[in-house]
Short mmCIF file of C-alpha atoms and ligand atoms in Angstrom, two decimals:
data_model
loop_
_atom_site.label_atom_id
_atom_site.label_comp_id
_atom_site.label_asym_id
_atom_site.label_seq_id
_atom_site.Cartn_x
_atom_site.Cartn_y
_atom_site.Cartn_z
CA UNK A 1 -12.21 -99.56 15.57
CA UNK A 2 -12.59 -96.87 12.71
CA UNK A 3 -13.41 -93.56 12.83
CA UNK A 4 -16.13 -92.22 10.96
CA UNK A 5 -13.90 -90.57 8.25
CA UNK A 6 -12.19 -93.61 7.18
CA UNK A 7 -15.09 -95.57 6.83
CA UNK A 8 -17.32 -92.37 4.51
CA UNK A 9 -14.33 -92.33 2.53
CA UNK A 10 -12.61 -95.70 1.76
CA UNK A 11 -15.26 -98.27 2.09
CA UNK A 12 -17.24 -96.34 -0.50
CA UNK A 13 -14.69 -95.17 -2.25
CA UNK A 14 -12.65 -98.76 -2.95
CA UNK A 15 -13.72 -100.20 -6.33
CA UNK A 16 -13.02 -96.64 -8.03
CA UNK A 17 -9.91 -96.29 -6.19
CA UNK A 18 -8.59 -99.14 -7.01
CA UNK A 19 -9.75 -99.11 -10.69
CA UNK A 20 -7.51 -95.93 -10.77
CA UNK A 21 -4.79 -95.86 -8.84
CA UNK A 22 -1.52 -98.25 -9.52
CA UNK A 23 0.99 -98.83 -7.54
CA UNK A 24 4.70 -97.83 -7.22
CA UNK A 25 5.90 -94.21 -7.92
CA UNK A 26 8.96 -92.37 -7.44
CA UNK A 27 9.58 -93.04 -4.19
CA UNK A 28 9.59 -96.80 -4.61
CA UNK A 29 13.24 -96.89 -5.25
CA UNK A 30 14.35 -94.93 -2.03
CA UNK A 31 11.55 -96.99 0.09
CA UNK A 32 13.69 -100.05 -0.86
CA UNK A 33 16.92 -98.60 -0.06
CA UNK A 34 15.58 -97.57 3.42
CA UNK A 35 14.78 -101.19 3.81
CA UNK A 36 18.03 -102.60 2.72
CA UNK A 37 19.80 -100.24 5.30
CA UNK A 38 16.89 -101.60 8.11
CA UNK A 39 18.08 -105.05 7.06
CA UNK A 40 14.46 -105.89 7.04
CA UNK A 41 13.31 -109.18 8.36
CA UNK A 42 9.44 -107.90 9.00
CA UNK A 43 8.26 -105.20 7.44
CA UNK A 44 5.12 -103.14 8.79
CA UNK A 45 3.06 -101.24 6.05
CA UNK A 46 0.61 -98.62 7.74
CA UNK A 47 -2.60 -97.19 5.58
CA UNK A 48 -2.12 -99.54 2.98
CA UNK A 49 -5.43 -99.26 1.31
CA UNK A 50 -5.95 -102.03 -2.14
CA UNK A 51 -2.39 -103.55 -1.36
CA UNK A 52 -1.22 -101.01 -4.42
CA UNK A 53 2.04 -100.33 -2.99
CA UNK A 54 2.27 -103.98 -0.83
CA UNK A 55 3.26 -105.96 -3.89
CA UNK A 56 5.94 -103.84 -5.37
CA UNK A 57 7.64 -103.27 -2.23
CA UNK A 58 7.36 -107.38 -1.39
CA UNK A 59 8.89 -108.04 -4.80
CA UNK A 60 11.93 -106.25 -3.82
CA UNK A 61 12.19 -106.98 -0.20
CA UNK A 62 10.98 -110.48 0.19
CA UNK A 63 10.48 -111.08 3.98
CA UNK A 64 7.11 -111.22 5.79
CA UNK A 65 4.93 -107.98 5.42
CA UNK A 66 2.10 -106.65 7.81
CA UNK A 67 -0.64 -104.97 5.80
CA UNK A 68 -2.21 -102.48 7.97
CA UNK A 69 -5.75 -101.14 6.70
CA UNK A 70 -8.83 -99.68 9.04
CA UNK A 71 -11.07 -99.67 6.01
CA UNK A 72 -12.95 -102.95 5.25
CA UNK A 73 -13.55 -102.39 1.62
CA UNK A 74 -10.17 -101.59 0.93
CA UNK A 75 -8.96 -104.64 2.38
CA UNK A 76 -11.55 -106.46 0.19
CA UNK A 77 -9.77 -105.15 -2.70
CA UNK A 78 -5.81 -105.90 -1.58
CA UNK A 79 -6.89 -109.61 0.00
CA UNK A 80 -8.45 -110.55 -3.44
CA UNK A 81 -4.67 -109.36 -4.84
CA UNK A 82 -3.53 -112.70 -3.33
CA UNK A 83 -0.37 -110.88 -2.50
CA UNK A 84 2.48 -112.29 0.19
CA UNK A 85 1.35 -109.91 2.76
CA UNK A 86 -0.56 -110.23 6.36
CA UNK A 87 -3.75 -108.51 6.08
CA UNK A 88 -4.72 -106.96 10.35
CA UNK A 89 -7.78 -104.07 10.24
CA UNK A 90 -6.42 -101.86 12.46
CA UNK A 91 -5.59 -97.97 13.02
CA UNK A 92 -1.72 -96.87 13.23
CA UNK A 93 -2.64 -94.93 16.53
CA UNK A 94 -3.07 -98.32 18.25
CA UNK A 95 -0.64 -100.95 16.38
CA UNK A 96 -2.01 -104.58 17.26
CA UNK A 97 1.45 -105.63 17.07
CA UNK A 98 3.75 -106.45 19.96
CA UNK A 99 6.73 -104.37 20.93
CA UNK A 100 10.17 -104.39 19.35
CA UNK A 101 8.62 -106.89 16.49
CA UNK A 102 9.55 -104.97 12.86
CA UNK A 103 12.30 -103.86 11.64
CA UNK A 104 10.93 -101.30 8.61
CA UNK A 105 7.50 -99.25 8.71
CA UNK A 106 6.16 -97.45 5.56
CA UNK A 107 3.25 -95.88 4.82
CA UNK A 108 2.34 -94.09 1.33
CA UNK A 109 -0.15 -91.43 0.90
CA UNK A 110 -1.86 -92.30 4.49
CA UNK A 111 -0.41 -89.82 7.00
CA UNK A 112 -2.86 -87.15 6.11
CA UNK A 113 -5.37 -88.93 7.47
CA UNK A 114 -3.74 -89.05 11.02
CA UNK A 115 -4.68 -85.99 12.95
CA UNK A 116 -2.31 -87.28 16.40
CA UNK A 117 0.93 -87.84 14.95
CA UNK A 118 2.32 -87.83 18.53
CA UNK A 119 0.09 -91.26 18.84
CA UNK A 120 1.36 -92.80 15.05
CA UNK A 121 4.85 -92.17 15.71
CA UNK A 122 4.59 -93.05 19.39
CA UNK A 123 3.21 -96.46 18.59
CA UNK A 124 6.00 -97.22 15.13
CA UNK A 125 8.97 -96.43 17.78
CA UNK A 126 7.43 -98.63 19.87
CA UNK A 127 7.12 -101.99 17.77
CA UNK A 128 9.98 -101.20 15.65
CA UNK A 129 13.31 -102.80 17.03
CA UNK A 130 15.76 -101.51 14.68
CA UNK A 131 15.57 -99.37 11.49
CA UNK A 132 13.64 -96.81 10.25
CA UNK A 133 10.25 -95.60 9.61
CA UNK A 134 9.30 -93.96 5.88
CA UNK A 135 6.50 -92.19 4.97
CA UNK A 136 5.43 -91.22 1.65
CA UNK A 137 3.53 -88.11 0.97
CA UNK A 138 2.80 -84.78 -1.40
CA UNK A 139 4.70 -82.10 -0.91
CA UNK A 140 3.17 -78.85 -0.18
CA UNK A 141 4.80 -76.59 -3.08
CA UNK A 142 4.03 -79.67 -5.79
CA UNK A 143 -0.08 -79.71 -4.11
CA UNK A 144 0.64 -75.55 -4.42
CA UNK A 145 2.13 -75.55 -8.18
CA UNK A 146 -0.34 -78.86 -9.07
CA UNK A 147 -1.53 -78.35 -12.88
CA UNK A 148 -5.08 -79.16 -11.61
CA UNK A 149 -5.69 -75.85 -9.22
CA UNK A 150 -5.94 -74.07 -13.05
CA UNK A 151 -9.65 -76.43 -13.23
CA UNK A 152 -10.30 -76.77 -9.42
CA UNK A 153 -10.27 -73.53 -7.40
CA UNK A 154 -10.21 -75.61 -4.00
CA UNK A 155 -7.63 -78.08 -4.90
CA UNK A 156 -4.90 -76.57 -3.00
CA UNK A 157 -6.77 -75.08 -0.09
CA UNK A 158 -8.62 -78.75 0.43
CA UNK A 159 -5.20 -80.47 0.22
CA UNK A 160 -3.04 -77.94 2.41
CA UNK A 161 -5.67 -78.28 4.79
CA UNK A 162 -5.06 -82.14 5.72
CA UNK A 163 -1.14 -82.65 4.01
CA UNK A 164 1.80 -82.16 6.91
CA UNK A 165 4.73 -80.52 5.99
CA UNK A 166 8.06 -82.15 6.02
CA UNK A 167 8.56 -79.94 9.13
CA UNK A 168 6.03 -81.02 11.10
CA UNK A 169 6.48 -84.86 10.11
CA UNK A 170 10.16 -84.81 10.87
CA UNK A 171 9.68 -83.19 13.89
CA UNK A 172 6.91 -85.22 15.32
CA UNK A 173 9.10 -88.45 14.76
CA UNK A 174 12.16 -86.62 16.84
CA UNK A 175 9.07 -85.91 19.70
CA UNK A 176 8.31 -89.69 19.97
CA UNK A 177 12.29 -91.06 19.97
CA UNK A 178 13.36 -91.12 16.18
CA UNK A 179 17.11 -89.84 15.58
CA UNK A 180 18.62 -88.77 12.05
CA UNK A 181 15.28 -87.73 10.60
CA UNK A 182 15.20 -86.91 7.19
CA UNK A 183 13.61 -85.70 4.00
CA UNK A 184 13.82 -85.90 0.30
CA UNK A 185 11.82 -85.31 -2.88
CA UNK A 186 11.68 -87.91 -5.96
CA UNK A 187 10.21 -86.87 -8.83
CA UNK A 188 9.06 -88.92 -11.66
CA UNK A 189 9.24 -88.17 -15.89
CA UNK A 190 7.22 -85.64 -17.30
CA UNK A 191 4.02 -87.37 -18.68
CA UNK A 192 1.20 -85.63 -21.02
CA UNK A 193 -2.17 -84.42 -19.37
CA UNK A 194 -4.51 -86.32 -21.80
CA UNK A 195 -7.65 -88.22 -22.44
CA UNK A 196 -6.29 -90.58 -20.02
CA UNK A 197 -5.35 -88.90 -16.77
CA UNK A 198 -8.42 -87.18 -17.60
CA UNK A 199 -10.45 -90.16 -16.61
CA UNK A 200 -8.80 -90.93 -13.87
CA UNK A 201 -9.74 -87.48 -12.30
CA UNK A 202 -13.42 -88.19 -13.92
CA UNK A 203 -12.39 -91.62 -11.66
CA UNK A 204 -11.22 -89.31 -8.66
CA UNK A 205 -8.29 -91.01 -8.30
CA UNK A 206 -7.08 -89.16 -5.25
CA UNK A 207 -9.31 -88.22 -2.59
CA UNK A 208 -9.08 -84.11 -2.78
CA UNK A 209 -11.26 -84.68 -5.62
CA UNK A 210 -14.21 -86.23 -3.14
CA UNK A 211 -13.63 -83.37 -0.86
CA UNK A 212 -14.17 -80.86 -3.41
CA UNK A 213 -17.69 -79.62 -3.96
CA UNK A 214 -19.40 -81.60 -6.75
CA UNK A 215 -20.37 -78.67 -8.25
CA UNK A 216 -17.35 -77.08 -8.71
CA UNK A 217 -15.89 -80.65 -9.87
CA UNK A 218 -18.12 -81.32 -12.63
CA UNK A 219 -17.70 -78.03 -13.93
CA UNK A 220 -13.61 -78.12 -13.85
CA UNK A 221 -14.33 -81.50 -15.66
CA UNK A 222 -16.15 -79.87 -17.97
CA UNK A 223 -13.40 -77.38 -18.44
CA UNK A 224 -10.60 -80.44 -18.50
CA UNK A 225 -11.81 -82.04 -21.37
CA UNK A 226 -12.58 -79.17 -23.47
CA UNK A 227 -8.88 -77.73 -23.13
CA UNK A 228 -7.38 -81.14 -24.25
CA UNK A 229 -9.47 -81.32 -27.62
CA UNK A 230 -7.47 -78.82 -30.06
CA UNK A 231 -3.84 -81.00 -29.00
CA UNK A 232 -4.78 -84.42 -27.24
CA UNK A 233 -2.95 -82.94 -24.22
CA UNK A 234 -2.86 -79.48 -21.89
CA UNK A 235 0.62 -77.57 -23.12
CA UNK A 236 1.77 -78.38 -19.20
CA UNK A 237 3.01 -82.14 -18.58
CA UNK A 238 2.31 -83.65 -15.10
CA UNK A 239 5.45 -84.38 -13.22
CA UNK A 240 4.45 -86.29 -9.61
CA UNK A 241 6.90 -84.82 -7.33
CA UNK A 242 6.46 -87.34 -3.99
CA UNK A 243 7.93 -86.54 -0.32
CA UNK A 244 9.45 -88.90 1.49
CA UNK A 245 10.05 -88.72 5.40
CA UNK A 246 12.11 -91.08 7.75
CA UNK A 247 13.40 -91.50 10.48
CA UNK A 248 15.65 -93.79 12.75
CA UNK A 249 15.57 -96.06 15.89
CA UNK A 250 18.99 -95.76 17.74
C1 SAM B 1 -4.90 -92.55 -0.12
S1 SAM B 1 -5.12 -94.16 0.57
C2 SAM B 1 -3.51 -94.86 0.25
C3 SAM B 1 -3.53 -96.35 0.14
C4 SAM B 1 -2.20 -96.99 -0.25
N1 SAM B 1 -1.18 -96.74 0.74
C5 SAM B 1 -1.74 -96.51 -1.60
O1 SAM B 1 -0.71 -95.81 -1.69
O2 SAM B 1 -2.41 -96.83 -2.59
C6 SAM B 1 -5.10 -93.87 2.32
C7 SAM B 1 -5.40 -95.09 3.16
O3 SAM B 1 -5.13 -94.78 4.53
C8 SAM B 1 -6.11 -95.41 5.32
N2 SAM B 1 -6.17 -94.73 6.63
C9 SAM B 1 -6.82 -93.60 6.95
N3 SAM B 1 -6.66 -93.31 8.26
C10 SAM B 1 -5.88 -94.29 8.78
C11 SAM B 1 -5.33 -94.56 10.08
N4 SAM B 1 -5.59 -93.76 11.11
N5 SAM B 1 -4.57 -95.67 10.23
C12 SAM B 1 -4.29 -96.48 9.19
N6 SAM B 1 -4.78 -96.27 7.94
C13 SAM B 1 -5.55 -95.19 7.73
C14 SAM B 1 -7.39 -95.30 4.51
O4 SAM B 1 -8.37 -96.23 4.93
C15 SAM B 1 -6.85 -95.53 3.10
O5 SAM B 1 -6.92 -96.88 2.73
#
């Protein structure tokens, strides 16, 4: 059922994950609108890891949700969220769902994971019977321009090796059947590199910092905190710049 990388990374990396990592973002706004346009009556959400993203998007569009998650101790973490969502264990190459039976699909911050996107896609055009599919994702110039490559020499080179572009994303969803693809990038407010989003990389609060040698991540740790003692805060602000792909059943 999952392959070997899901289950090194998420089951063991679940309780930090979810300690740092909230939910919601600036693409939250434009994965609502996509769903108002789906007229969404069931809603499919693919790689959706502690539920983080499940309960803001079921706030604003209340109809039955489908929580997709291979990872068992993820799914630990979401079903003790006692959120109004439908917990399956499953992979999005092979949807346990039947045909035609969703109107929306989105997934945030899961599509790097999927090496066949031929397969994914494949399988969302396949159970969705109207609408669109959305994913959410890091674009490659903000993983390129990221404040953190300054502390982490193989930030971007980690992270470019397993992020799509928007190209390749958009084009893989007109391969399987999708029509008017499209692509945009929400950014949110400037907000100070301190103390705090220190600890959450101490927390490694995305997964390029499990994938970077520990070694080299202690050391730009080390570094981190240092710079942000003369000011409370690096002279650069963090501004999450998210990339959002879609793409339409006819
Ligand atoms: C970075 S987490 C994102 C979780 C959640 N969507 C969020 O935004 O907080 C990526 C999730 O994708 C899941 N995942 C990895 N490969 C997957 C696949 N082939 N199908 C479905 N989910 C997958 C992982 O288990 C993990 O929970």
């Amino acid at each position: 059922l999952v392959s070997k990388n899901v289950r090194l990374d998420y089951d063991k990396l679940a309780s930090r994950y979810d300690a740092h990592r909230r939910g919601g973002g600036p693409y939250l706004d434009r994965l609502v609108e996509l769903a108002r346009e789906s007229r969404t009556e069931r809603a499919l959400e693919l790689g959706a890891g502690t539920g983080n993203n499940s309960g803001p998007f079921a706030e604003r569009i209340p109809c039955p949700l489908v929580g997709l998650e291979p990872s068992a101790g993820m799914l630990d973490k979401a079903r003790a969220k006692q959120l109004p969502v439908g917990w399956v264990r499953a992979m999005a190459e092979q949807l346990p769902l039947a045909s035609a039976s969703v109107d929306f699909i989105f997934g945030c911050y899961f599509i790097h994971h999927v090496e066949d996107l031929n397969a994914l896609f494949g399988e969302c055009r396949r159970v969705l019977r109207r609408g669109c599919a959305a994913f959410v994702t890091a674009p490659i110039e903000f993983i390129e321009n990221h404040p953190m490559n300054a502390y982490f020499p193989s930030f971007a080179m980690v992270d470019k090796a397993r992020f799509q572009s928007a190209e390749a994303i958009a084009n893989a969803m007109t391969r399987a059947g999708f029509v008017r693809t499209g692509a945009e990038v929400h950014s949110a407010e400037p907000r100070p590199i301190d103390q705090t989003y220190a600890e959450r990389v101490e927390g490694k609060f995305i997964s390029t910092y499990a994938l970077i040698p520990e070694e080299e991540f202690e050391a730009g740790l080390k570094r981190l905190y240092a710079d942000l003692e003369p000011a409370g805060q690096l002279d650069v602000p963090m501004i999450w710049e998210a990339l959002i792909v879609w793409g339409w059943v006819d």
